[in-house]
């Protein structure tokens, strides 16, 4: 049933061929079509198979060296050495394989979590569904910031603009229409069609799904689905070059050991296998993989706290975050807004739950008018309008949800109101505009505009005031009084929405051409909306203070509202700490950089201002996390060191961000930062362990050769120790649980070396002490008993055991081994 060239067809024909209608498919039809067409998804890119992953483990210089040594042992008929060397190869390969496939699996699982939603009309009701469940014939509603979920033919567009760069390479948005087009057209010219994967950047529209899944244009372009390879993170780079450098050094030392021992009279095979064994034991081959694993485990732990790291590098940068710039609404607050105050010219209602009803008899016409405008000039939609109000599922902007609910308390319902005053056109709310307008036919078939928005905007557009149905002039004195009233409410932390209307209206297109006509509105009233703070926000902000992270609140709300909320949160909120968007736009970048440190609250800003805030902080050397949800937030999210999209945000914000907080909660960002710090901590622990463990054998053998002792360890013993002490404890250390103290320290500097001076000293001292003490033990027993095998056994056991004990002290670089619960990392015990 999916149809070709629907751009040539009329809307009616398209509906007919797809056997659908504007109010959507029925449940039965959807089920039947889902069976027939399958899921609306693209095939996943190729992932490395298990076999390839396993074979890749053999591609390492270490394995080549070992295999060479095994070959030579075979030639020289030294079978025990050969077996031990081969087991070393096998164990190395298995450990590498297990580690890498764990990391890979973890990351794949994470990728699958982001599920995109589509807003559809089915059975006459709008609802959000998983994009995968879309079928041909579905009616899709489009809003800015969302990706088009399938190939669709538009039948209704209002200034709908779509970025099709992903398909056509053209980065300029295309304005879409609904009329049929003639001829055989290339993608870019099919202006009445929308294609899967392209992004709505403005306006709104509705379309009918013509193709899904692999049938779509995107599905047919193979290159779109090829796997994107994750680039190495700076830490991974740094550590793989560190292990290469160390590897080279160790190889040189081993060459020296071999030559020196051979010329000092030791046998060729003995010296050869010994130096190979030392090389294998000392080269920290596990380092690079351990880092990947720690990052992947970090990502999994972050996910447990409801945040999704989209790029491995973010797991690492998180720990260095010094500034978190966060939206207020929904992130610091619950985003569950409620109208608690309605003020008109001569009435002031403080409301609780359904108190409206009880006061209804006393309310004037302006009061009802205000609520009516709130309901009509509103884009939120109720999924189950005919259910009980308390069960309503409302989608859309939280402010508008609150207005719908307020209206419902006095029996105002949009569907009913629109039967009398149907909507003709809309100027949607944007953070830049700060108001929304809808054009309606009124009862007498005149046109009327309803307006709601930020109070200063609406008052600026109004020249009169509605006094219970009578229209009076808005004198400067009255204006001043109204201003005082909304400021008083803002001071209480309420979000204020002002409502107005204009009768004898003209079409919006004409209005845009003659800006003077933006005035002449009749002001009706204010609504005060409460958005309670999340319970845990204050506590989390206190934690940030302790851990040297600065918090910056960014809001489109009024300065006074923002200040009141900042005060409640314990953020600096004096006049010098607050900057308004208008004031900011007068500052140049240098001026902003000079002030940025002091400012903890940005009020009445637009998403565009966020980019400047990120830039200013970065210019003074800070590592910035920035939250966002809309299309216009994308540039700031991209520019920030950690772009944080909220789970309820648009597709485009999620695609740009490196971290998605699934529950929208500020606390989750801070939790992710904590885990980022733990990642760095654990990488350090593994490095410390692997490096100090590596050098003790090198020291022991070199010194024994220099002093003319017999070799204190056999090659097979060295390899055995390496098997037991390198691979498994190292895996266990990657799983080390977080230490509480990580959030009591300042952020990790981005250029902080992994091996700092303290660690260098530790590595040196530990290698020397263990190397020399074991050599002393060996020598003592050898001299005392004259039994070389016994002395070697003693050396073997002590080197092995000492690493296994030492690994416990690597569990913390802060507290003593005796203060830690030895059982808190059970893997290490095993
Ligand atoms: P935050 O940054 O805290 O999330 P915000 O970005 O949601 O705040 P905006 O949405 O830009 O802030 O809102 C700015 C102002 O615009 C609000 O204070 C309110 O007065 C007004 N406003 C908010 N939502 C709407 C809406 N849907 N229709 C009309 N006006 C609105």
CSV table of C-alpha atoms in Angstrom, one decimal, residues 182-451:
chain,number,residue,atom,x,y,z
A,182,UNK,CA,4.2,18.1,-11.3
A,183,UNK,CA,7.0,16.2,-13.0
A,184,UNK,CA,9.7,13.9,-11.9
A,185,UNK,CA,11.5,15.7,-9.1
A,186,UNK,CA,14.7,15.3,-7.1
A,187,UNK,CA,14.4,15.1,-3.3
A,188,UNK,CA,15.3,18.7,-2.8
A,189,UNK,CA,12.4,19.8,-5.0
A,190,UNK,CA,9.7,17.7,-3.5
A,191,UNK,CA,8.6,20.5,-1.3
A,192,UNK,CA,5.3,18.8,-0.2
A,193,UNK,CA,7.2,15.8,1.3
A,194,UNK,CA,9.2,15.3,4.5
A,195,UNK,CA,11.9,12.7,4.7
A,196,UNK,CA,12.8,10.4,7.6
A,197,UNK,CA,15.8,11.7,9.6
A,198,UNK,CA,15.4,15.4,8.5
A,199,UNK,CA,14.7,17.9,11.2
A,200,UNK,CA,11.9,20.4,11.7
A,201,UNK,CA,13.5,23.8,12.5
A,202,UNK,CA,10.4,26.0,12.5
A,203,UNK,CA,6.6,26.3,12.0
A,204,UNK,CA,4.3,23.3,12.3
A,205,UNK,CA,2.6,20.9,10.1
A,206,UNK,CA,0.8,17.6,9.6
A,207,UNK,CA,1.4,14.8,7.1
A,208,UNK,CA,0.5,11.3,6.3
A,209,UNK,CA,3.1,8.5,6.3
A,210,UNK,CA,3.8,7.2,2.9
A,211,UNK,CA,6.8,5.0,3.4
A,212,UNK,CA,8.4,3.5,6.5
A,213,UNK,CA,11.7,1.7,7.5
A,214,UNK,CA,13.9,0.6,4.6
A,215,UNK,CA,11.4,1.9,2.1
A,216,UNK,CA,12.2,5.5,3.0
A,217,UNK,CA,14.7,7.6,1.1
A,218,UNK,CA,17.0,7.4,4.1
A,219,UNK,CA,16.6,3.6,4.3
A,220,UNK,CA,17.7,3.3,0.8
A,221,UNK,CA,20.9,5.2,1.2
A,222,UNK,CA,23.2,2.6,2.6
A,223,UNK,CA,25.9,5.0,3.7
A,224,UNK,CA,23.6,6.6,6.3
A,225,UNK,CA,23.5,3.5,8.3
A,226,UNK,CA,27.2,2.7,8.4
A,227,UNK,CA,28.7,2.4,11.8
A,228,UNK,CA,30.1,5.5,13.2
A,229,UNK,CA,33.4,4.7,14.8
A,230,UNK,CA,34.0,6.2,18.2
A,231,UNK,CA,37.1,8.2,18.3
A,232,UNK,CA,39.7,7.7,21.0
A,233,UNK,CA,39.3,9.9,24.0
A,234,UNK,CA,42.2,12.1,25.2
A,235,UNK,CA,42.8,9.7,28.1
A,236,UNK,CA,42.8,6.7,25.9
A,237,UNK,CA,45.3,8.4,23.6
A,238,UNK,CA,47.5,9.5,26.4
A,239,UNK,CA,47.5,6.0,28.0
A,240,UNK,CA,48.1,4.1,24.8
A,241,UNK,CA,51.1,6.4,24.0
A,242,UNK,CA,52.3,5.9,27.6
A,243,UNK,CA,52.1,2.1,27.3
A,244,UNK,CA,53.9,2.3,23.9
A,245,UNK,CA,56.7,4.4,25.4
A,246,UNK,CA,57.1,2.0,28.3
A,247,UNK,CA,56.9,-1.0,26.0
A,248,UNK,CA,59.8,0.4,24.0
A,249,UNK,CA,61.8,1.1,27.1
A,250,UNK,CA,61.2,-2.3,28.5
A,251,UNK,CA,62.1,-4.0,25.3
A,252,UNK,CA,65.5,-2.2,25.3
A,253,UNK,CA,66.1,-3.2,28.9
A,254,UNK,CA,65.3,-6.8,28.0
A,255,UNK,CA,67.7,-6.8,25.1
A,256,UNK,CA,70.3,-5.6,27.5
A,257,UNK,CA,69.5,-8.3,30.0
A,258,UNK,CA,69.7,-10.9,27.3
A,259,UNK,CA,73.0,-9.7,25.9
A,260,UNK,CA,74.5,-9.1,29.4
A,261,UNK,CA,73.4,-12.5,30.8
A,262,UNK,CA,74.5,-14.4,27.7
A,263,UNK,CA,78.0,-12.9,27.7
A,264,UNK,CA,78.2,-13.4,31.4
A,265,UNK,CA,77.9,-17.1,30.8
A,266,UNK,CA,74.2,-18.0,31.1
A,267,UNK,CA,72.8,-20.3,28.5
A,268,UNK,CA,71.2,-18.9,25.3
A,269,UNK,CA,67.8,-20.5,25.9
A,270,UNK,CA,67.7,-19.5,29.6
A,271,UNK,CA,68.5,-15.9,28.8
A,272,UNK,CA,66.3,-15.7,25.8
A,273,UNK,CA,63.2,-17.1,27.6
A,274,UNK,CA,63.9,-15.1,30.7
A,275,UNK,CA,64.2,-11.8,28.8
A,276,UNK,CA,61.0,-12.6,26.8
A,277,UNK,CA,59.2,-13.4,30.1
A,278,UNK,CA,60.4,-10.1,31.7
A,279,UNK,CA,59.2,-8.2,28.6
A,280,UNK,CA,55.8,-9.8,28.8
A,281,UNK,CA,55.5,-9.3,32.5
A,282,UNK,CA,56.7,-5.7,32.5
A,283,UNK,CA,54.9,-4.3,29.4
A,284,UNK,CA,51.7,-2.8,30.7
A,285,UNK,CA,49.7,-4.2,27.9
A,286,UNK,CA,46.4,-4.2,29.9
A,287,UNK,CA,46.5,-0.4,30.3
A,288,UNK,CA,44.8,0.8,27.2
A,289,UNK,CA,42.0,-1.8,27.4
A,290,UNK,CA,41.6,-1.2,31.1
A,291,UNK,CA,40.9,2.5,30.4
A,292,UNK,CA,38.2,1.6,27.8
A,293,UNK,CA,36.6,-0.8,30.3
A,294,UNK,CA,36.7,1.8,33.1
A,295,UNK,CA,35.0,4.3,30.8
A,296,UNK,CA,32.4,1.8,29.7
A,297,UNK,CA,31.7,0.8,33.3
A,298,UNK,CA,31.5,4.5,34.2
A,299,UNK,CA,28.9,4.9,31.4
A,300,UNK,CA,26.9,2.0,32.8
A,301,UNK,CA,27.0,3.4,36.3
A,302,UNK,CA,25.9,6.8,35.0
A,303,UNK,CA,23.0,5.0,33.3
A,304,UNK,CA,22.0,3.5,36.6
A,305,UNK,CA,21.5,7.0,37.8
A,306,UNK,CA,19.3,7.8,34.8
A,307,UNK,CA,21.8,9.6,32.6
A,308,UNK,CA,23.0,8.4,29.2
A,309,UNK,CA,26.5,9.2,28.0
A,310,UNK,CA,26.4,9.3,24.3
A,311,UNK,CA,30.1,9.8,23.7
A,312,UNK,CA,32.8,7.9,25.5
A,313,UNK,CA,34.8,11.1,25.8
A,314,UNK,CA,32.1,12.6,27.9
A,315,UNK,CA,32.5,10.0,30.6
A,316,UNK,CA,36.0,11.3,31.0
A,317,UNK,CA,35.4,15.1,30.7
A,318,UNK,CA,32.5,14.9,33.2
A,319,UNK,CA,35.1,14.5,36.0
A,320,UNK,CA,36.7,17.8,35.1
A,321,UNK,CA,33.5,19.8,34.9
A,322,UNK,CA,33.9,23.1,36.8
A,323,UNK,CA,30.7,24.9,35.8
A,324,UNK,CA,27.2,23.6,35.3
A,325,UNK,CA,24.9,26.0,33.5
A,326,UNK,CA,21.4,24.7,33.9
A,327,UNK,CA,17.9,25.6,32.8
A,328,UNK,CA,15.5,26.3,35.7
A,329,UNK,CA,12.2,25.0,34.5
A,330,UNK,CA,12.0,21.2,34.8
A,331,UNK,CA,15.6,20.7,35.8
A,332,UNK,CA,15.9,22.6,39.0
A,333,UNK,CA,12.2,22.7,39.5
A,334,UNK,CA,9.7,19.9,39.0
A,335,UNK,CA,8.3,21.4,35.8
A,336,UNK,CA,4.8,20.5,37.1
A,337,UNK,CA,3.3,23.9,37.0
A,338,UNK,CA,0.0,25.0,38.6
A,339,UNK,CA,-1.9,28.2,38.3
A,340,UNK,CA,-2.2,29.6,41.8
A,341,UNK,CA,-3.2,33.2,41.3
A,342,UNK,CA,-5.4,35.0,38.9
A,343,UNK,CA,-5.5,38.8,38.8
A,344,UNK,CA,-7.7,41.0,36.8
A,345,UNK,CA,-8.5,44.7,37.0
A,346,UNK,CA,-10.8,44.2,40.0
A,347,UNK,CA,-10.2,40.7,41.2
A,348,UNK,CA,-7.4,38.8,42.8
A,349,UNK,CA,-7.8,35.1,43.3
A,350,UNK,CA,-5.5,32.9,45.2
A,351,UNK,CA,-6.4,29.4,44.3
A,352,UNK,CA,-5.7,26.0,45.7
A,353,UNK,CA,-6.5,22.9,43.7
A,354,UNK,CA,-10.2,23.4,42.8
A,355,UNK,CA,-11.0,26.4,44.8
A,356,UNK,CA,-12.0,28.2,41.6
A,357,UNK,CA,-15.3,26.4,41.6
A,358,UNK,CA,-16.4,27.5,45.0
A,359,UNK,CA,-15.7,31.1,44.1
A,360,UNK,CA,-17.2,30.9,40.8
A,361,UNK,CA,-20.3,32.9,41.7
A,362,UNK,CA,-18.2,35.8,42.8
A,363,UNK,CA,-16.0,35.9,39.7
A,364,UNK,CA,-16.4,38.6,37.2
A,365,UNK,CA,-16.3,38.4,33.4
A,366,UNK,CA,-12.6,39.3,33.1
A,367,UNK,CA,-11.7,36.4,35.3
A,368,UNK,CA,-13.5,33.9,33.0
A,369,UNK,CA,-12.1,35.7,30.0
A,370,UNK,CA,-8.6,35.3,31.2
A,371,UNK,CA,-9.0,31.6,31.8
A,372,UNK,CA,-10.7,31.2,28.4
A,373,UNK,CA,-7.8,32.9,26.6
A,374,UNK,CA,-5.4,30.6,28.5
A,375,UNK,CA,-7.3,27.6,27.2
A,376,UNK,CA,-7.7,28.7,23.6
A,377,UNK,CA,-4.3,30.3,23.0
A,378,UNK,CA,-2.7,27.0,23.9
A,379,UNK,CA,-0.9,24.2,22.0
A,380,UNK,CA,-0.8,21.6,24.7
A,381,UNK,CA,-3.0,18.6,23.9
A,382,UNK,CA,-4.9,16.2,26.0
A,383,UNK,CA,-4.4,12.6,24.9
A,384,UNK,CA,-7.5,11.3,26.6
A,385,UNK,CA,-9.8,14.2,26.7
A,386,UNK,CA,-12.9,12.2,27.4
A,387,UNK,CA,-11.5,10.5,30.5
A,388,UNK,CA,-11.8,11.9,34.0
A,389,UNK,CA,-9.8,15.1,34.5
A,390,UNK,CA,-7.6,13.6,37.1
A,391,UNK,CA,-6.5,10.9,34.6
A,392,UNK,CA,-5.7,13.3,31.8
A,393,UNK,CA,-2.4,12.8,30.0
A,394,UNK,CA,-1.5,16.2,28.7
A,395,UNK,CA,1.4,16.7,26.3
A,396,UNK,CA,3.1,20.0,25.6
A,397,UNK,CA,4.7,22.9,27.3
A,398,UNK,CA,4.3,22.8,31.1
A,399,UNK,CA,3.0,26.4,31.3
A,400,UNK,CA,0.3,25.6,28.8
A,401,UNK,CA,-0.6,22.4,30.6
A,402,UNK,CA,-1.2,24.5,33.7
A,403,UNK,CA,-3.5,26.8,31.8
A,404,UNK,CA,-5.5,23.9,30.4
A,405,UNK,CA,-6.0,22.5,33.9
A,406,UNK,CA,-6.9,25.9,35.3
A,407,UNK,CA,-9.6,26.3,32.7
A,408,UNK,CA,-10.9,22.9,33.2
A,409,UNK,CA,-11.7,23.8,36.8
A,410,UNK,CA,-14.4,26.2,35.7
A,411,UNK,CA,-15.6,23.8,33.0
A,412,UNK,CA,-13.7,25.4,30.1
A,413,UNK,CA,-12.7,22.9,27.5
A,414,UNK,CA,-10.8,23.7,24.4
A,415,UNK,CA,-12.7,21.4,22.0
A,416,UNK,CA,-16.0,22.9,23.1
A,417,UNK,CA,-14.7,26.5,23.0
A,418,UNK,CA,-13.3,25.9,19.5
A,419,UNK,CA,-16.6,24.7,18.2
A,420,UNK,CA,-17.8,28.3,18.7
A,421,UNK,CA,-14.5,30.1,18.1
A,422,UNK,CA,-12.5,27.9,15.8
A,423,UNK,CA,-8.8,28.6,15.4
A,424,UNK,CA,-7.6,29.9,12.0
A,425,UNK,CA,-3.9,30.6,12.6
A,426,UNK,CA,-1.2,30.5,15.2
A,427,UNK,CA,1.9,32.4,16.1
A,428,UNK,CA,3.5,29.8,18.3
A,429,UNK,CA,5.3,30.6,21.6
A,430,UNK,CA,9.1,30.8,21.3
A,431,UNK,CA,11.6,31.8,24.0
A,432,UNK,CA,12.8,34.6,21.8
A,433,UNK,CA,9.3,36.0,21.2
A,434,UNK,CA,8.0,35.3,24.7
A,435,UNK,CA,4.4,35.4,23.6
A,436,UNK,CA,1.9,33.3,21.6
A,437,UNK,CA,-1.1,34.4,19.5
A,438,UNK,CA,-4.0,32.6,18.0
A,439,UNK,CA,-6.4,33.9,15.5
A,440,UNK,CA,-10.1,32.8,15.8
A,441,UNK,CA,-13.5,33.3,14.3
A,442,UNK,CA,-15.7,34.6,17.1
A,443,UNK,CA,-19.4,34.0,17.6
A,444,UNK,CA,-20.4,36.7,15.2
A,445,UNK,CA,-17.9,35.5,12.6
A,446,UNK,CA,-15.6,38.4,13.2
A,447,UNK,CA,-11.9,37.6,13.7
A,448,UNK,CA,-10.4,37.8,17.2
A,449,UNK,CA,-6.8,37.4,18.4
A,450,UNK,CA,-5.9,35.8,21.7
A,451,UNK,CA,-2.6,36.7,23.2
